[in-house]
Amino acid sequence: MKGLFIVLEGIDGSGKGTQTKLLSEYLKKRGRRVLLTSEPSHSVVGAFAREQLQHRKMSQKWMQLLFAADRQHHVENDILPALKAGKTVICDRYSLSSLAYGSVSLPLSWLKKLNHTFPRPDLTIILDVPAEVGLKRVRGQRRSLELYERKNLLAKVRRNYLALAKGDIKVVDASGSKKETFAAIKMIVDKL
Ligand code: TMP
């Protein structure tokens, strides 16, 4: 039996980390075997991508190629074997992150081509929060220019996510409490 592949997406501070854990616990209690994972993954390339994110020196194109190389490794070594073993895979970020973040500065058509061979999740849930809310959750107050620049970028990423939400890509309002957000996620997953 093939398992289910569920992805949680959203801007920084949208609560993916918390909600993927809650979902994993919920499904385990219901008797499912779960692989809880995330991207960038723990591969050498994933770790390198995370390091580069902190330095912010590399071009977006190079970064998205790194994310795609990491994704290929993640799919081959973790995601597909788990699905084949009948596990439910819950992944914090996947191809949609490349499309939503990357298309702030790169053509969406190029990003789609780069990502089109990866297996499609059965369900993707976008945790939607305004950029201000995401930023506050991640960092608290910071110097205004920095905050403004970052807020602008995250607002664009949020718009990109919402524009990509079609078919098996659902949107959940994640600006309320953890409990409220999880209740909305549970409703969608229970239907699956
Ligand atoms: P996070 O792991 O802290 O959520 O963030 C990883 C960062 O990398 C986040 O800013 C989004 C970005 N990213 C992309 O731009 N494209 C991708 O494919 C992935 C996986 C992450």
PDB file of C-alpha atoms and ligand atoms in Angstrom:
ATOM      1  CA  MET A   1       0.000   0.000   0.000  1.00  0.00           C
ATOM      2  CA  LYS A   2       1.309   3.455  -0.889  1.00  0.00           C
ATOM      3  CA  GLY A   3       1.266   6.040   1.894  1.00  0.00           C
ATOM      4  CA  LEU A   4      -0.009   9.596   1.804  1.00  0.00           C
ATOM      5  CA  PHE A   5       2.237  12.547   1.057  1.00  0.00           C
ATOM      6  CA  ILE A   6       1.204  15.749   2.899  1.00  0.00           C
ATOM      7  CA  VAL A   7       3.107  19.050   2.699  1.00  0.00           C
ATOM      8  CA  LEU A   8       2.711  22.128   4.905  1.00  0.00           C
ATOM      9  CA  GLU A   9       3.814  25.426   3.403  1.00  0.00           C
ATOM     10  CA  GLY A  10       3.806  29.107   4.325  1.00  0.00           C
ATOM     11  CA  ILE A  11       5.936  32.168   4.937  1.00  0.00           C
ATOM     12  CA  ASP A  12       8.447  32.306   7.806  1.00  0.00           C
ATOM     13  CA  GLY A  13       6.562  32.406  11.119  1.00  0.00           C
ATOM     14  CA  SER A  14       3.420  30.792   9.708  1.00  0.00           C
ATOM     15  CA  GLY A  15       3.723  27.940  12.229  1.00  0.00           C
ATOM     16  CA  LYS A  16       4.680  25.031   9.965  1.00  0.00           C
ATOM     17  CA  GLY A  17       7.047  23.536  12.526  1.00  0.00           C
ATOM     18  CA  THR A  18       4.407  23.408  15.260  1.00  0.00           C
ATOM     19  CA  GLN A  19       1.616  22.248  12.980  1.00  0.00           C
ATOM     20  CA  THR A  20       3.609  19.477  11.261  1.00  0.00           C
ATOM     21  CA  LYS A  21       4.417  18.092  14.746  1.00  0.00           C
ATOM     22  CA  LEU A  22       0.771  18.280  15.858  1.00  0.00           C
ATOM     23  CA  LEU A  23      -0.339  16.562  12.656  1.00  0.00           C
ATOM     24  CA  SER A  24       2.265  13.847  13.059  1.00  0.00           C
ATOM     25  CA  GLU A  25       1.166  13.137  16.658  1.00  0.00           C
ATOM     26  CA  TYR A  26      -2.491  13.132  15.616  1.00  0.00           C
ATOM     27  CA  LEU A  27      -1.958  10.639  12.787  1.00  0.00           C
ATOM     28  CA  LYS A  28       0.264   8.407  14.926  1.00  0.00           C
ATOM     29  CA  LYS A  29      -2.478   8.239  17.571  1.00  0.00           C
ATOM     30  CA  ARG A  30      -4.807   7.089  14.833  1.00  0.00           C
ATOM     31  CA  GLY A  31      -2.452   4.215  14.067  1.00  0.00           C
ATOM     32  CA  ARG A  32      -0.573   5.580  11.072  1.00  0.00           C
ATOM     33  CA  ARG A  33       3.153   5.228  10.653  1.00  0.00           C
ATOM     34  CA  VAL A  34       4.555   8.688   9.951  1.00  0.00           C
ATOM     35  CA  LEU A  35       7.731  10.167   8.529  1.00  0.00           C
ATOM     36  CA  LEU A  36       7.993  13.782   9.703  1.00  0.00           C
ATOM     37  CA  THR A  37      10.537  15.589   7.580  1.00  0.00           C
ATOM     38  CA  SER A  38      11.457  19.019   6.214  1.00  0.00           C
ATOM     39  CA  GLU A  39      13.259  20.937   3.475  1.00  0.00           C
ATOM     40  CA  PRO A  40      15.986  22.016   3.171  1.00  0.00           C
ATOM     41  CA  SER A  41      16.629  18.419   4.296  1.00  0.00           C
ATOM     42  CA  HIS A  42      19.424  17.020   6.424  1.00  0.00           C
ATOM     43  CA  SER A  43      21.489  16.000   3.395  1.00  0.00           C
ATOM     44  CA  VAL A  44      24.893  17.581   2.830  1.00  0.00           C
ATOM     45  CA  VAL A  45      23.354  19.781   0.128  1.00  0.00           C
ATOM     46  CA  GLY A  46      20.467  20.750   2.417  1.00  0.00           C
ATOM     47  CA  ALA A  47      22.847  21.725   5.208  1.00  0.00           C
ATOM     48  CA  PHE A  48      24.911  23.712   2.720  1.00  0.00           C
ATOM     49  CA  ALA A  49      21.771  25.503   1.461  1.00  0.00           C
ATOM     50  CA  ARG A  50      20.862  26.476   5.044  1.00  0.00           C
ATOM     51  CA  GLU A  51      24.342  27.823   5.600  1.00  0.00           C
ATOM     52  CA  GLN A  52      24.123  29.877   2.394  1.00  0.00           C
ATOM     53  CA  LEU A  53      20.738  31.281   3.476  1.00  0.00           C
ATOM     54  CA  GLN A  54      22.444  32.869   6.458  1.00  0.00           C
ATOM     55  CA  HIS A  55      25.223  34.503   4.469  1.00  0.00           C
ATOM     56  CA  ARG A  56      22.830  35.798   1.801  1.00  0.00           C
ATOM     57  CA  LYS A  57      25.642  36.128  -0.716  1.00  0.00           C
ATOM     58  CA  MET A  58      24.528  33.701  -3.398  1.00  0.00           C
ATOM     59  CA  SER A  59      22.175  34.435  -6.282  1.00  0.00           C
ATOM     60  CA  GLN A  60      18.566  33.258  -6.108  1.00  0.00           C
ATOM     61  CA  LYS A  61      19.096  31.102  -9.183  1.00  0.00           C
ATOM     62  CA  TRP A  62      21.964  29.250  -7.554  1.00  0.00           C
ATOM     63  CA  MET A  63      19.980  28.877  -4.318  1.00  0.00           C
ATOM     64  CA  GLN A  64      16.972  27.391  -6.133  1.00  0.00           C
ATOM     65  CA  LEU A  65      19.240  24.942  -7.974  1.00  0.00           C
ATOM     66  CA  LEU A  66      20.627  23.892  -4.587  1.00  0.00           C
ATOM     67  CA  PHE A  67      17.127  23.431  -3.156  1.00  0.00           C
ATOM     68  CA  ALA A  68      16.235  21.287  -6.191  1.00  0.00           C
ATOM     69  CA  ALA A  69      19.364  19.108  -5.807  1.00  0.00           C
ATOM     70  CA  ASP A  70      18.543  18.670  -2.116  1.00  0.00           C
ATOM     71  CA  ARG A  71      14.927  17.831  -3.028  1.00  0.00           C
ATOM     72  CA  GLN A  72      16.062  15.112  -5.459  1.00  0.00           C
ATOM     73  CA  HIS A  73      18.165  13.524  -2.715  1.00  0.00           C
ATOM     74  CA  HIS A  74      15.306  13.863  -0.200  1.00  0.00           C
ATOM     75  CA  VAL A  75      12.790  12.265  -2.591  1.00  0.00           C
ATOM     76  CA  GLU A  76      15.087   9.359  -3.488  1.00  0.00           C
ATOM     77  CA  ASN A  77      16.371   8.595  -0.021  1.00  0.00           C
ATOM     78  CA  ASP A  78      13.555   9.476   2.366  1.00  0.00           C
ATOM     79  CA  ILE A  79      10.203  10.385   0.806  1.00  0.00           C
ATOM     80  CA  LEU A  80       9.736   7.628  -1.797  1.00  0.00           C
ATOM     81  CA  PRO A  81      11.012   4.775   0.413  1.00  0.00           C
ATOM     82  CA  ALA A  82       8.663   5.895   3.230  1.00  0.00           C
ATOM     83  CA  LEU A  83       5.671   6.142   0.862  1.00  0.00           C
ATOM     84  CA  LYS A  84       6.463   2.722  -0.593  1.00  0.00           C
ATOM     85  CA  ALA A  85       6.549   1.295   2.938  1.00  0.00           C
ATOM     86  CA  GLY A  86       3.001   2.644   3.446  1.00  0.00           C
ATOM     87  CA  LYS A  87       3.980   5.515   5.749  1.00  0.00           C
ATOM     88  CA  THR A  88       2.339   8.932   5.767  1.00  0.00           C
ATOM     89  CA  VAL A  89       4.973  11.518   4.880  1.00  0.00           C
ATOM     90  CA  ILE A  90       4.524  14.975   6.421  1.00  0.00           C
ATOM     91  CA  CYS A  91       6.963  17.470   4.958  1.00  0.00           C
ATOM     92  CA  ASP A  92       7.628  21.021   6.152  1.00  0.00           C
ATOM     93  CA  ARG A  93       8.234  22.828   2.802  1.00  0.00           C
ATOM     94  CA  TYR A  94       8.625  21.239  -0.648  1.00  0.00           C
ATOM     95  CA  SER A  95       8.459  22.384  -4.301  1.00  0.00           C
ATOM     96  CA  LEU A  96       5.869  25.072  -3.591  1.00  0.00           C
ATOM     97  CA  SER A  97       8.468  26.915  -1.461  1.00  0.00           C
ATOM     98  CA  SER A  98      10.700  27.098  -4.529  1.00  0.00           C
ATOM     99  CA  LEU A  99       7.847  28.522  -6.593  1.00  0.00           C
ATOM    100  CA  ALA A 100       6.597  31.009  -3.970  1.00  0.00           C
ATOM    101  CA  TYR A 101       9.981  32.304  -2.734  1.00  0.00           C
ATOM    102  CA  GLY A 102      11.885  31.887  -6.007  1.00  0.00           C
ATOM    103  CA  SER A 103       9.338  33.694  -8.175  1.00  0.00           C
ATOM    104  CA  VAL A 104       9.886  36.928  -6.248  1.00  0.00           C
ATOM    105  CA  SER A 105      12.959  37.349  -8.438  1.00  0.00           C
ATOM    106  CA  LEU A 106      12.974  34.495 -11.006  1.00  0.00           C
ATOM    107  CA  PRO A 107      10.541  33.458 -13.770  1.00  0.00           C
ATOM    108  CA  LEU A 108       7.869  31.102 -12.453  1.00  0.00           C
ATOM    109  CA  SER A 109       8.088  29.064 -15.697  1.00  0.00           C
ATOM    110  CA  TRP A 110      11.781  28.274 -15.012  1.00  0.00           C
ATOM    111  CA  LEU A 111      11.042  27.278 -11.422  1.00  0.00           C
ATOM    112  CA  LYS A 112       8.157  25.059 -12.532  1.00  0.00           C
ATOM    113  CA  LYS A 113      10.402  23.323 -15.098  1.00  0.00           C
ATOM    114  CA  LEU A 114      13.085  22.791 -12.454  1.00  0.00           C
ATOM    115  CA  ASN A 115      10.565  21.170 -10.119  1.00  0.00           C
ATOM    116  CA  HIS A 116       8.244  19.331 -12.471  1.00  0.00           C
ATOM    117  CA  THR A 117       9.776  15.859 -12.117  1.00  0.00           C
ATOM    118  CA  PHE A 118       9.316  15.639  -8.342  1.00  0.00           C
ATOM    119  CA  PRO A 119       6.396  13.505  -7.126  1.00  0.00           C
ATOM    120  CA  ARG A 120       3.300  15.573  -6.462  1.00  0.00           C
ATOM    121  CA  PRO A 121       2.026  15.581  -2.878  1.00  0.00           C
ATOM    122  CA  ASP A 122      -1.482  14.184  -2.267  1.00  0.00           C
ATOM    123  CA  LEU A 123      -2.221  17.339  -0.309  1.00  0.00           C
ATOM    124  CA  THR A 124      -0.478  20.671   0.258  1.00  0.00           C
ATOM    125  CA  ILE A 125      -1.716  23.056   2.951  1.00  0.00           C
ATOM    126  CA  ILE A 126      -0.593  26.673   2.923  1.00  0.00           C
ATOM    127  CA  LEU A 127      -0.614  28.208   6.418  1.00  0.00           C
ATOM    128  CA  ASP A 128      -1.596  31.748   5.596  1.00  0.00           C
ATOM    129  CA  VAL A 129      -0.567  34.672   7.814  1.00  0.00           C
ATOM    130  CA  PRO A 130       0.055  38.348   7.013  1.00  0.00           C
ATOM    131  CA  ALA A 131       3.755  39.191   6.697  1.00  0.00           C
ATOM    132  CA  GLU A 132       3.639  41.321   9.882  1.00  0.00           C
ATOM    133  CA  VAL A 133       2.324  38.391  11.913  1.00  0.00           C
ATOM    134  CA  GLY A 134       4.923  35.975  10.523  1.00  0.00           C
ATOM    135  CA  LEU A 135       7.743  38.408  11.201  1.00  0.00           C
ATOM    136  CA  LYS A 136       6.623  39.149  14.731  1.00  0.00           C
ATOM    137  CA  ARG A 137       6.452  35.454  15.518  1.00  0.00           C
ATOM    138  CA  VAL A 138       9.934  34.810  14.174  1.00  0.00           C
ATOM    139  CA  ARG A 139      11.830  37.783  15.425  1.00  0.00           C
ATOM    140  CA  GLY A 140       9.940  40.278  17.529  1.00  0.00           C
ATOM    141  CA  GLN A 141      10.646  43.937  16.845  1.00  0.00           C
ATOM    142  CA  ARG A 142      13.773  44.886  14.904  1.00  0.00           C
ATOM    143  CA  ARG A 143      15.243  47.966  13.294  1.00  0.00           C
ATOM    144  CA  SER A 144      12.644  49.537  11.046  1.00  0.00           C
ATOM    145  CA  LEU A 145      14.434  49.466   7.669  1.00  0.00           C
ATOM    146  CA  GLU A 146      15.380  45.815   8.048  1.00  0.00           C
ATOM    147  CA  LEU A 147      11.884  45.023   9.179  1.00  0.00           C
ATOM    148  CA  TYR A 148      10.353  46.897   6.280  1.00  0.00           C
ATOM    149  CA  GLU A 149      12.520  45.184   3.653  1.00  0.00           C
ATOM    150  CA  ARG A 150      11.835  41.775   5.071  1.00  0.00           C
ATOM    151  CA  LYS A 151       8.131  42.522   5.418  1.00  0.00           C
ATOM    152  CA  ASN A 152       7.944  43.577   1.786  1.00  0.00           C
ATOM    153  CA  LEU A 153       9.600  40.375   0.653  1.00  0.00           C
ATOM    154  CA  LEU A 154       7.385  38.165   2.807  1.00  0.00           C
ATOM    155  CA  ALA A 155       4.272  39.999   1.615  1.00  0.00           C
ATOM    156  CA  LYS A 156       5.291  39.161  -1.979  1.00  0.00           C
ATOM    157  CA  VAL A 157       5.944  35.517  -1.062  1.00  0.00           C
ATOM    158  CA  ARG A 158       2.530  35.362   0.612  1.00  0.00           C
ATOM    159  CA  ARG A 159       0.864  36.736  -2.534  1.00  0.00           C
ATOM    160  CA  ASN A 160       2.717  34.161  -4.634  1.00  0.00           C
ATOM    161  CA  TYR A 161       1.549  31.323  -2.387  1.00  0.00           C
ATOM    162  CA  LEU A 162      -2.077  32.458  -2.603  1.00  0.00           C
ATOM    163  CA  ALA A 163      -1.876  32.747  -6.386  1.00  0.00           C
ATOM    164  CA  LEU A 164      -0.581  29.159  -6.581  1.00  0.00           C
ATOM    165  CA  ALA A 165      -3.336  27.700  -4.384  1.00  0.00           C
ATOM    166  CA  LYS A 166      -5.431  25.562  -6.728  1.00  0.00           C
ATOM    167  CA  GLY A 167      -6.822  21.999  -6.688  1.00  0.00           C
ATOM    168  CA  ASP A 168      -4.997  19.898  -4.106  1.00  0.00           C
ATOM    169  CA  ILE A 169      -3.299  23.008  -2.666  1.00  0.00           C
ATOM    170  CA  LYS A 170      -5.471  24.312   0.207  1.00  0.00           C
ATOM    171  CA  VAL A 171      -5.191  27.485   2.285  1.00  0.00           C
ATOM    172  CA  VAL A 172      -5.736  27.650   6.049  1.00  0.00           C
ATOM    173  CA  ASP A 173      -5.895  30.871   8.063  1.00  0.00           C
ATOM    174  CA  ALA A 174      -2.992  30.492  10.499  1.00  0.00           C
ATOM    175  CA  SER A 175      -3.192  33.882  12.193  1.00  0.00           C
ATOM    176  CA  GLY A 176      -5.212  32.577  15.162  1.00  0.00           C
ATOM    177  CA  SER A 177      -4.156  30.227  17.972  1.00  0.00           C
ATOM    178  CA  LYS A 178      -2.267  26.957  17.405  1.00  0.00           C
ATOM    179  CA  LYS A 179      -5.406  25.085  18.379  1.00  0.00           C
ATOM    180  CA  GLU A 180      -7.603  26.929  15.886  1.00  0.00           C
ATOM    181  CA  THR A 181      -5.129  26.429  13.072  1.00  0.00           C
ATOM    182  CA  PHE A 182      -4.759  22.741  13.843  1.00  0.00           C
ATOM    183  CA  ALA A 183      -8.541  22.271  13.910  1.00  0.00           C
ATOM    184  CA  ALA A 184      -8.686  23.645  10.351  1.00  0.00           C
ATOM    185  CA  ILE A 185      -5.837  21.385   9.208  1.00  0.00           C
ATOM    186  CA  LYS A 186      -7.443  18.342  10.824  1.00  0.00           C
ATOM    187  CA  MET A 187     -10.684  18.976   8.962  1.00  0.00           C
ATOM    188  CA  ILE A 188      -8.893  18.931   5.597  1.00  0.00           C
ATOM    189  CA  VAL A 189      -6.738  15.891   6.428  1.00  0.00           C
ATOM    190  CA  ASP A 190      -9.697  13.904   7.805  1.00  0.00           C
ATOM    191  CA  LYS A 191     -11.458  14.325   4.458  1.00  0.00           C
ATOM    192  CA  LEU A 192      -8.474  12.866   2.635  1.00  0.00           C
TER     193      LEU A 192
HETATM  194  P1  TMP B   1      12.779  27.430   7.079  1.00  0.00           P
HETATM  195  O1  TMP B   1      13.326  26.077   7.013  1.00  0.00           O
HETATM  196  O2  TMP B   1      13.292  28.243   8.200  1.00  0.00           O
HETATM  197  O3  TMP B   1      11.303  27.462   6.965  1.00  0.00           O
HETATM  198  O4  TMP B   1      13.300  28.270   5.834  1.00  0.00           O
HETATM  199  C1  TMP B   1      14.071  27.933   4.789  1.00  0.00           C
HETATM  200  C2  TMP B   1      14.167  29.135   3.878  1.00  0.00           C
HETATM  201  O5  TMP B   1      14.507  28.677   2.571  1.00  0.00           O
HETATM  202  C3  TMP B   1      12.902  29.943   3.738  1.00  0.00           C
HETATM  203  O6  TMP B   1      13.202  31.323   3.741  1.00  0.00           O
HETATM  204  C4  TMP B   1      12.363  29.564   2.382  1.00  0.00           C
HETATM  205  C5  TMP B   1      13.572  29.166   1.612  1.00  0.00           C
HETATM  206  N1  TMP B   1      13.329  28.107   0.618  1.00  0.00           N
HETATM  207  C6  TMP B   1      13.219  28.445  -0.718  1.00  0.00           C
HETATM  208  O7  TMP B   1      13.319  29.607  -1.094  1.00  0.00           O
HETATM  209  N2  TMP B   1      13.018  27.447  -1.635  1.00  0.00           N
HETATM  210  C7  TMP B   1      12.909  26.130  -1.272  1.00  0.00           C
HETATM  211  O8  TMP B   1      12.729  25.265  -2.120  1.00  0.00           O
HETATM  212  C8  TMP B   1      13.007  25.799   0.137  1.00  0.00           C
HETATM  213  C9  TMP B   1      12.899  24.384   0.577  1.00  0.00           C
HETATM  214  C10 TMP B   1      13.221  26.813   1.034  1.00  0.00           C
END
